[in-house]
Coordinates of C-alpha atoms in Angstrom, one line a residue:
X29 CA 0.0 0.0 0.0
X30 CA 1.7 3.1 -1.0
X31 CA 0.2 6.6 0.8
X32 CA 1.4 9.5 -0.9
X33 CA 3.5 12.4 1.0
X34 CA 2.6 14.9 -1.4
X35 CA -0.9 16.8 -2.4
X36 CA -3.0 14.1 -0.7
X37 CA -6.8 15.5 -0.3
X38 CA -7.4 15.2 3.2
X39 CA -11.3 15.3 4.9
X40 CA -10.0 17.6 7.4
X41 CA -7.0 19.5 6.7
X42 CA -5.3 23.0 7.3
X43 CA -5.2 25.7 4.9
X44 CA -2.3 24.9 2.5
X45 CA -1.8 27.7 -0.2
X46 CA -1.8 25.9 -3.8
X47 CA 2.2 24.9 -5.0
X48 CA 3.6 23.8 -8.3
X49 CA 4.3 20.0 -7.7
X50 CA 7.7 18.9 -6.4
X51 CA 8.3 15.2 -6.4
X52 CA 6.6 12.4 -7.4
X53 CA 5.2 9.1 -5.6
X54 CA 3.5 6.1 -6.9
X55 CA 0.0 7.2 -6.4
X56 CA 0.6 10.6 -8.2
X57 CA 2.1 9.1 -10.9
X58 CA -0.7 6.8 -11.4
X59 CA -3.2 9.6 -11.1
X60 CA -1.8 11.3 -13.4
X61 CA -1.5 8.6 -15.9
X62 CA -5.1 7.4 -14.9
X63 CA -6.5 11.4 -15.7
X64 CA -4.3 14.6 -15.6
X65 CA -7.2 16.4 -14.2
X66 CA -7.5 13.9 -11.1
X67 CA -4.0 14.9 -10.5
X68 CA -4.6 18.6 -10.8
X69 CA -7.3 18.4 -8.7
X70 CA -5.2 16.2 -5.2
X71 CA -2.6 17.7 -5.8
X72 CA -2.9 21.6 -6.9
X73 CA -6.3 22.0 -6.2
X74 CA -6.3 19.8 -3.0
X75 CA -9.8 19.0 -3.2
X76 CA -11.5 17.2 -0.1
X77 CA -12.0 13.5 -1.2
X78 CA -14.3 11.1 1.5
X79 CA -13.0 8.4 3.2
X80 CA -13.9 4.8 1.5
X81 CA -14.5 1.5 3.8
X82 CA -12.3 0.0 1.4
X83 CA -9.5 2.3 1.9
X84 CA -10.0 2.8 5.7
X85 CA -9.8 -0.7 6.1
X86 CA -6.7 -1.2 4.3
X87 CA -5.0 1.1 6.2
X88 CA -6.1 -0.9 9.4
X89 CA -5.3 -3.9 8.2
X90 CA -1.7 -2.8 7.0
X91 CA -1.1 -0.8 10.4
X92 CA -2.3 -4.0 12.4
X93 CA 0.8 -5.9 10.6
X94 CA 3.3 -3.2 10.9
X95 CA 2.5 -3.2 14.7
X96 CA 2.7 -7.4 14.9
X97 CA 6.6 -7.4 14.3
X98 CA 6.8 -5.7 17.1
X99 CA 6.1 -8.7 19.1
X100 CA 9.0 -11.9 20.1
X101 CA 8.7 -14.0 16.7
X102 CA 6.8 -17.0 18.7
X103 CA 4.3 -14.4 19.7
X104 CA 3.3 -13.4 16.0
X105 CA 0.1 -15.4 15.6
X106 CA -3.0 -14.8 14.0
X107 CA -4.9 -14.4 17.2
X108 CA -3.1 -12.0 18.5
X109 CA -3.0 -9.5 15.4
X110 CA -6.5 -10.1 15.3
X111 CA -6.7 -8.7 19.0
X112 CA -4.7 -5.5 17.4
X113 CA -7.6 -4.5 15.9
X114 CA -9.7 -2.3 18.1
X115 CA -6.9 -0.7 19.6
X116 CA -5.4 0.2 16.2
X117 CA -9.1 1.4 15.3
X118 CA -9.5 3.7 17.9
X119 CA -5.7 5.1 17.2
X120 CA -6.9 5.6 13.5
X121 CA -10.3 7.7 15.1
X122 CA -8.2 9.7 16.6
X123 CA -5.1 10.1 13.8
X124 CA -7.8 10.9 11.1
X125 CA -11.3 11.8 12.8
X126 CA -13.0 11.9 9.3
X127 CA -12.8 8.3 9.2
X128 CA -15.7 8.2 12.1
X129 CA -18.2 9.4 9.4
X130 CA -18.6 6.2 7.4
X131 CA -20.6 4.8 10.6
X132 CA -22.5 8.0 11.0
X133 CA -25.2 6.3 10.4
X134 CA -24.7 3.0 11.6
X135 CA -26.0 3.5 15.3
X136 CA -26.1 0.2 16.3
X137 CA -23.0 -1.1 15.3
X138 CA -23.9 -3.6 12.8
X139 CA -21.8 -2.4 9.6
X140 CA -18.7 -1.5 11.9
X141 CA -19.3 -5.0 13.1
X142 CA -19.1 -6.3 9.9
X143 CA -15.9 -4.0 8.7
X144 CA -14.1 -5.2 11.4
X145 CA -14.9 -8.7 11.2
X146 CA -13.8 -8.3 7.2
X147 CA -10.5 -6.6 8.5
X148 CA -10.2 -9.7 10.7
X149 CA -10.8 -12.4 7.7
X150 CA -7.7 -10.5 5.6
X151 CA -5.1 -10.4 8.4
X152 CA -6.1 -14.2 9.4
X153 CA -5.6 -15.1 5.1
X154 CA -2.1 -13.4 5.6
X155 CA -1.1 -16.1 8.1
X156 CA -1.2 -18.4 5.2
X157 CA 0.5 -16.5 2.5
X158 CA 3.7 -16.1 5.1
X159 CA 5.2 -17.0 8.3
X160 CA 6.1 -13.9 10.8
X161 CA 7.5 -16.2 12.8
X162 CA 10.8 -16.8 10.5
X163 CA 10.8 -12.8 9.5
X164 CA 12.4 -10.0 10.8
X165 CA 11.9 -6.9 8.5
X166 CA 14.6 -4.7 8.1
X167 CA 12.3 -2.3 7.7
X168 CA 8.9 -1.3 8.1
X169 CA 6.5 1.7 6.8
X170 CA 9.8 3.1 5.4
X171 CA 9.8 6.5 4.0
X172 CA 12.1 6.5 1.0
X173 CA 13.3 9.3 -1.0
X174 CA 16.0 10.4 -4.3
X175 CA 16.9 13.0 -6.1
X176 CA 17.9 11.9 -9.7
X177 CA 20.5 13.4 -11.3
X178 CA 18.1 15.8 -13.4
X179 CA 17.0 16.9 -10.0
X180 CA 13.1 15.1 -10.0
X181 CA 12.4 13.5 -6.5
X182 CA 10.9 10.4 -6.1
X183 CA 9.4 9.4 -2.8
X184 CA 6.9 7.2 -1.5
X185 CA 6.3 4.6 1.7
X186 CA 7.4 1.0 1.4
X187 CA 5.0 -1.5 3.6
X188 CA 8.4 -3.8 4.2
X189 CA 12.3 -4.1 3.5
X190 CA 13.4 -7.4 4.0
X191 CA 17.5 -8.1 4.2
X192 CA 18.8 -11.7 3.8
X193 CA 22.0 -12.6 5.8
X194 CA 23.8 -12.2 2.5
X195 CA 22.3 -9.1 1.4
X196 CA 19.8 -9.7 -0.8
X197 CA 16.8 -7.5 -0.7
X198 CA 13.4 -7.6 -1.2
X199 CA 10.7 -5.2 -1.2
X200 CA 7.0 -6.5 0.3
X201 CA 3.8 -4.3 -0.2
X202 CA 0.4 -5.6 1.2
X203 CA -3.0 -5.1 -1.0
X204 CA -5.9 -5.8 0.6
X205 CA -7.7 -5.9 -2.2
X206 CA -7.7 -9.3 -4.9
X207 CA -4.9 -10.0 -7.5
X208 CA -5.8 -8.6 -10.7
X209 CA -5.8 -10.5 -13.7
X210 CA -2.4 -10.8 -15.5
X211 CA -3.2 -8.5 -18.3
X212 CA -3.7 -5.5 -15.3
X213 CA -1.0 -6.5 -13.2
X214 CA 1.7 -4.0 -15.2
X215 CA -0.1 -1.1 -12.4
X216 CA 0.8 -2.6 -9.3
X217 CA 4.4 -3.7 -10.6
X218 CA 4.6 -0.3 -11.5
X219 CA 4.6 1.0 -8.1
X220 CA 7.1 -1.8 -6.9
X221 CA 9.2 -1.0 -9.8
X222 CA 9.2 2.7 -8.6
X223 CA 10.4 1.6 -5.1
X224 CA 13.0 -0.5 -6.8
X225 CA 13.9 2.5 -8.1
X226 CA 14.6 4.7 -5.5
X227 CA 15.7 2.1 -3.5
X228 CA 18.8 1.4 -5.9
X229 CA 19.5 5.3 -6.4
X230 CA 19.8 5.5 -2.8
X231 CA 21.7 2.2 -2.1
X232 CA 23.3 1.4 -5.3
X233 CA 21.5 -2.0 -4.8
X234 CA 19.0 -3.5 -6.8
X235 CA 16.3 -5.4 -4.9
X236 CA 16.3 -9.0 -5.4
X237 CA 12.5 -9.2 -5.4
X238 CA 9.5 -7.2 -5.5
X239 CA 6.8 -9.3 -3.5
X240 CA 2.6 -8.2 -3.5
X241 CA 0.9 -10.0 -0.8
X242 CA -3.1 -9.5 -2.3
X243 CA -5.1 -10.5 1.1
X244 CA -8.6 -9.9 -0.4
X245 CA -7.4 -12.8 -2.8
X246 CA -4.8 -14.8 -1.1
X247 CA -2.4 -14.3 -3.6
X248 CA 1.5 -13.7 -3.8
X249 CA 3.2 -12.0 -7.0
X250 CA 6.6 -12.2 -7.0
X251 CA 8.6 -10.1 -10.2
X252 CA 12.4 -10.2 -9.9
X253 CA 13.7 -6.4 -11.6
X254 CA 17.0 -6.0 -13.5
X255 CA 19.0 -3.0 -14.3
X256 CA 17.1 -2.6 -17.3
X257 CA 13.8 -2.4 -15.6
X258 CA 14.5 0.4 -13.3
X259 CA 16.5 2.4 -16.3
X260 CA 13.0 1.8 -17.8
X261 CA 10.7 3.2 -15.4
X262 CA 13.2 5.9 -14.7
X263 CA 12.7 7.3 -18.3
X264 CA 8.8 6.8 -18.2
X265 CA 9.2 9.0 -15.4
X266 CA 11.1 11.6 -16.6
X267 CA 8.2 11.7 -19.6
X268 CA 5.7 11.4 -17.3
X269 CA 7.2 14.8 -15.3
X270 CA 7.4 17.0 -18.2
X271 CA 4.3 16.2 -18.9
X272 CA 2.9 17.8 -15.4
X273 CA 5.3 20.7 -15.8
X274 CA 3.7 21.3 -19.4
X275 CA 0.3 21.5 -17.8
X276 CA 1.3 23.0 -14.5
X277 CA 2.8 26.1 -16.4
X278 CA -0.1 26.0 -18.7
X279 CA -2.9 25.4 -16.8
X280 CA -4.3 22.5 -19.3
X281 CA -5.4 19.8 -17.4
X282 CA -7.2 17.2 -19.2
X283 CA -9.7 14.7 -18.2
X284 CA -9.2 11.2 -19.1
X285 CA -12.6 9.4 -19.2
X286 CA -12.8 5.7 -18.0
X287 CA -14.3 3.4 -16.3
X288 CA -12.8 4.5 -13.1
X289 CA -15.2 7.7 -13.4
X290 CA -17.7 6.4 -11.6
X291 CA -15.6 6.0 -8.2
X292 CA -14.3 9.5 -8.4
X293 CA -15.1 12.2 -6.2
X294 CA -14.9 15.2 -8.2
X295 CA -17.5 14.7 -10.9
X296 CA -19.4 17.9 -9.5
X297 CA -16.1 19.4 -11.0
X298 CA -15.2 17.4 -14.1
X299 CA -16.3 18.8 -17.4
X300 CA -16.7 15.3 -18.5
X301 CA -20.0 15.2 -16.4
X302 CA -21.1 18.8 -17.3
X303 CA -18.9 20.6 -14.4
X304 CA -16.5 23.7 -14.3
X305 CA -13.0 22.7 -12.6
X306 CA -12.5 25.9 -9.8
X307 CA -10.1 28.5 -10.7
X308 CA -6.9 27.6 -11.2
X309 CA -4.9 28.6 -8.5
X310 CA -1.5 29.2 -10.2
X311 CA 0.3 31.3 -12.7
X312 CA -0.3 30.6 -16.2
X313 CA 2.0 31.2 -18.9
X314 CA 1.7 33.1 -21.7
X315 CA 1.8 32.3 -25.0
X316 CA 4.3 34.5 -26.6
X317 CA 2.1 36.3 -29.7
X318 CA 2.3 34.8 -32.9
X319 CA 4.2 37.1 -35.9
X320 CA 2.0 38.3 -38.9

């Protein structure tokens, strides 16, 4: 699960005055690649976005097995992460207090219940997808972050880093959702690729394996990158960033219609459904004036 550190729309958030972009993440980068315009409006714009059970419950889920490492290695077992539940509930209330509004109105309990009970069926299918009892993570909810030589910055947060005795590294990331089907997995590789990435600018290493755990599906996805791979995705994401400086300077943000249109937030706001984006809130460049 990759939360990005950069133009995120928050529920409830201070006044931040709008800012050309500075660095990229995985989720940006797929935003923008999804629909230009759903990534003017996160992360210029900052547009308010509600809070999804789905999502919610993935961040649960992934801060439940963050918090089980911290346990002796015999201690790691499913009922006990289960019991992390409700206490890492009640730290996510209070973290993000919008979250509390998707049982507004639910006053007897009975879809919490049944959240909660999902969150508990995902973090029980992980205990047969790997053993925590013969892991210890080098790292976990790591921040990463490069500059690459043309001066872009990547950054993003990696679920888990683990280290063999020898060296060898791979990179873990937990979806609580199911595994797509093989002609849609080139997104999620994407973002491990990205990690991989940074990960080897920073280290001079290049991760052994990229792992996805899919809970919702109880599947594992292994992919193996090579030098090539991350040279690869380092030039789609040079294109990828003159392409948001060409529309950040401009001001032309596009909308890309798909099927994904029907989850997104801002359709008030998207032309595509007969809606006027707000003001943009940054300098535009001029044109320089064509001669006679």
């Amino acid at each position: 699960m990759e939360i990005s550190t950069e133009g995120a729309a928050e529920s409830v958030s201070p006044v931040v005055l709008p800012s050309a972009p500075s660095s990229l993440s995985p989720s940006r980068a797929s935003d923008f690649m999804q629909c230009p315009l759903l990534y003017r409006f996160r992360v210029i714009d900052r547009l308010p976005e509600k809070p999804s059970e789905a999502a919610t419950r993935g961040t649960l889920v992934h801060a439940v097995l963050e918090r089980l490492f911290d346990a002796p290695a015999a201690e790691r077992t499913a009922p006990r992460a289960k019991s992390l539940i409700p206490g890492q509930w009640d730290r996510l209330r209070e973290s993000r207090p919008e979250v509390v509004e998707l049982f507004a109105d639910d006053p007897d309990g009975e879809r919490l219940t049944r959240w909660l009970g999902e969150a508990e069926q995902l973090v029980e299918r992980w205990f047969g997808l790997e053993d925590p009892t013969r892991l210890e993570p080098a790292e976990r909810e790591l921040f990463v972050e490069a500059e690459l030589d043309s001066g872009l910055k990547l950054r993003g947060i990696i679920d888990r880093v683990d280290v063999a005795p020898t060296g060898e590294v791979r990179i873990v990331d937990y979806k609580t959702g199911k595994a797509p089907r093989p002609e849609y997995s080139e997104g999620a590789l994407f973002q491990m690729k990205f990690y991989a990435l940074v990960v080897w600018r920073l280290k001079n290493v290049v991760p052994r394996r990229l792992q996805l755990v899919y809970l919702g599906s109880g599947d594992v996805v292994t992919y193996d990158p090579v030098v090539a791979d991350l040279e690869r995705v380092e030039r789609k994401l040079h294109s990828l960033w003159e392409a948001i400086r060409e529309a950040t300077e401009s001001g032309v943000w596009r909308p890309r219609p798909t099927k994904l249109c029907g989850w997104c937030d801002h359709q008030a706001v998207c032309p595509e459904f007969g809606g006027t984006p707000p003001p943009y809130p940054l300098p535009v460049r001029v044109a320089p004036p064509v001669a006679p």
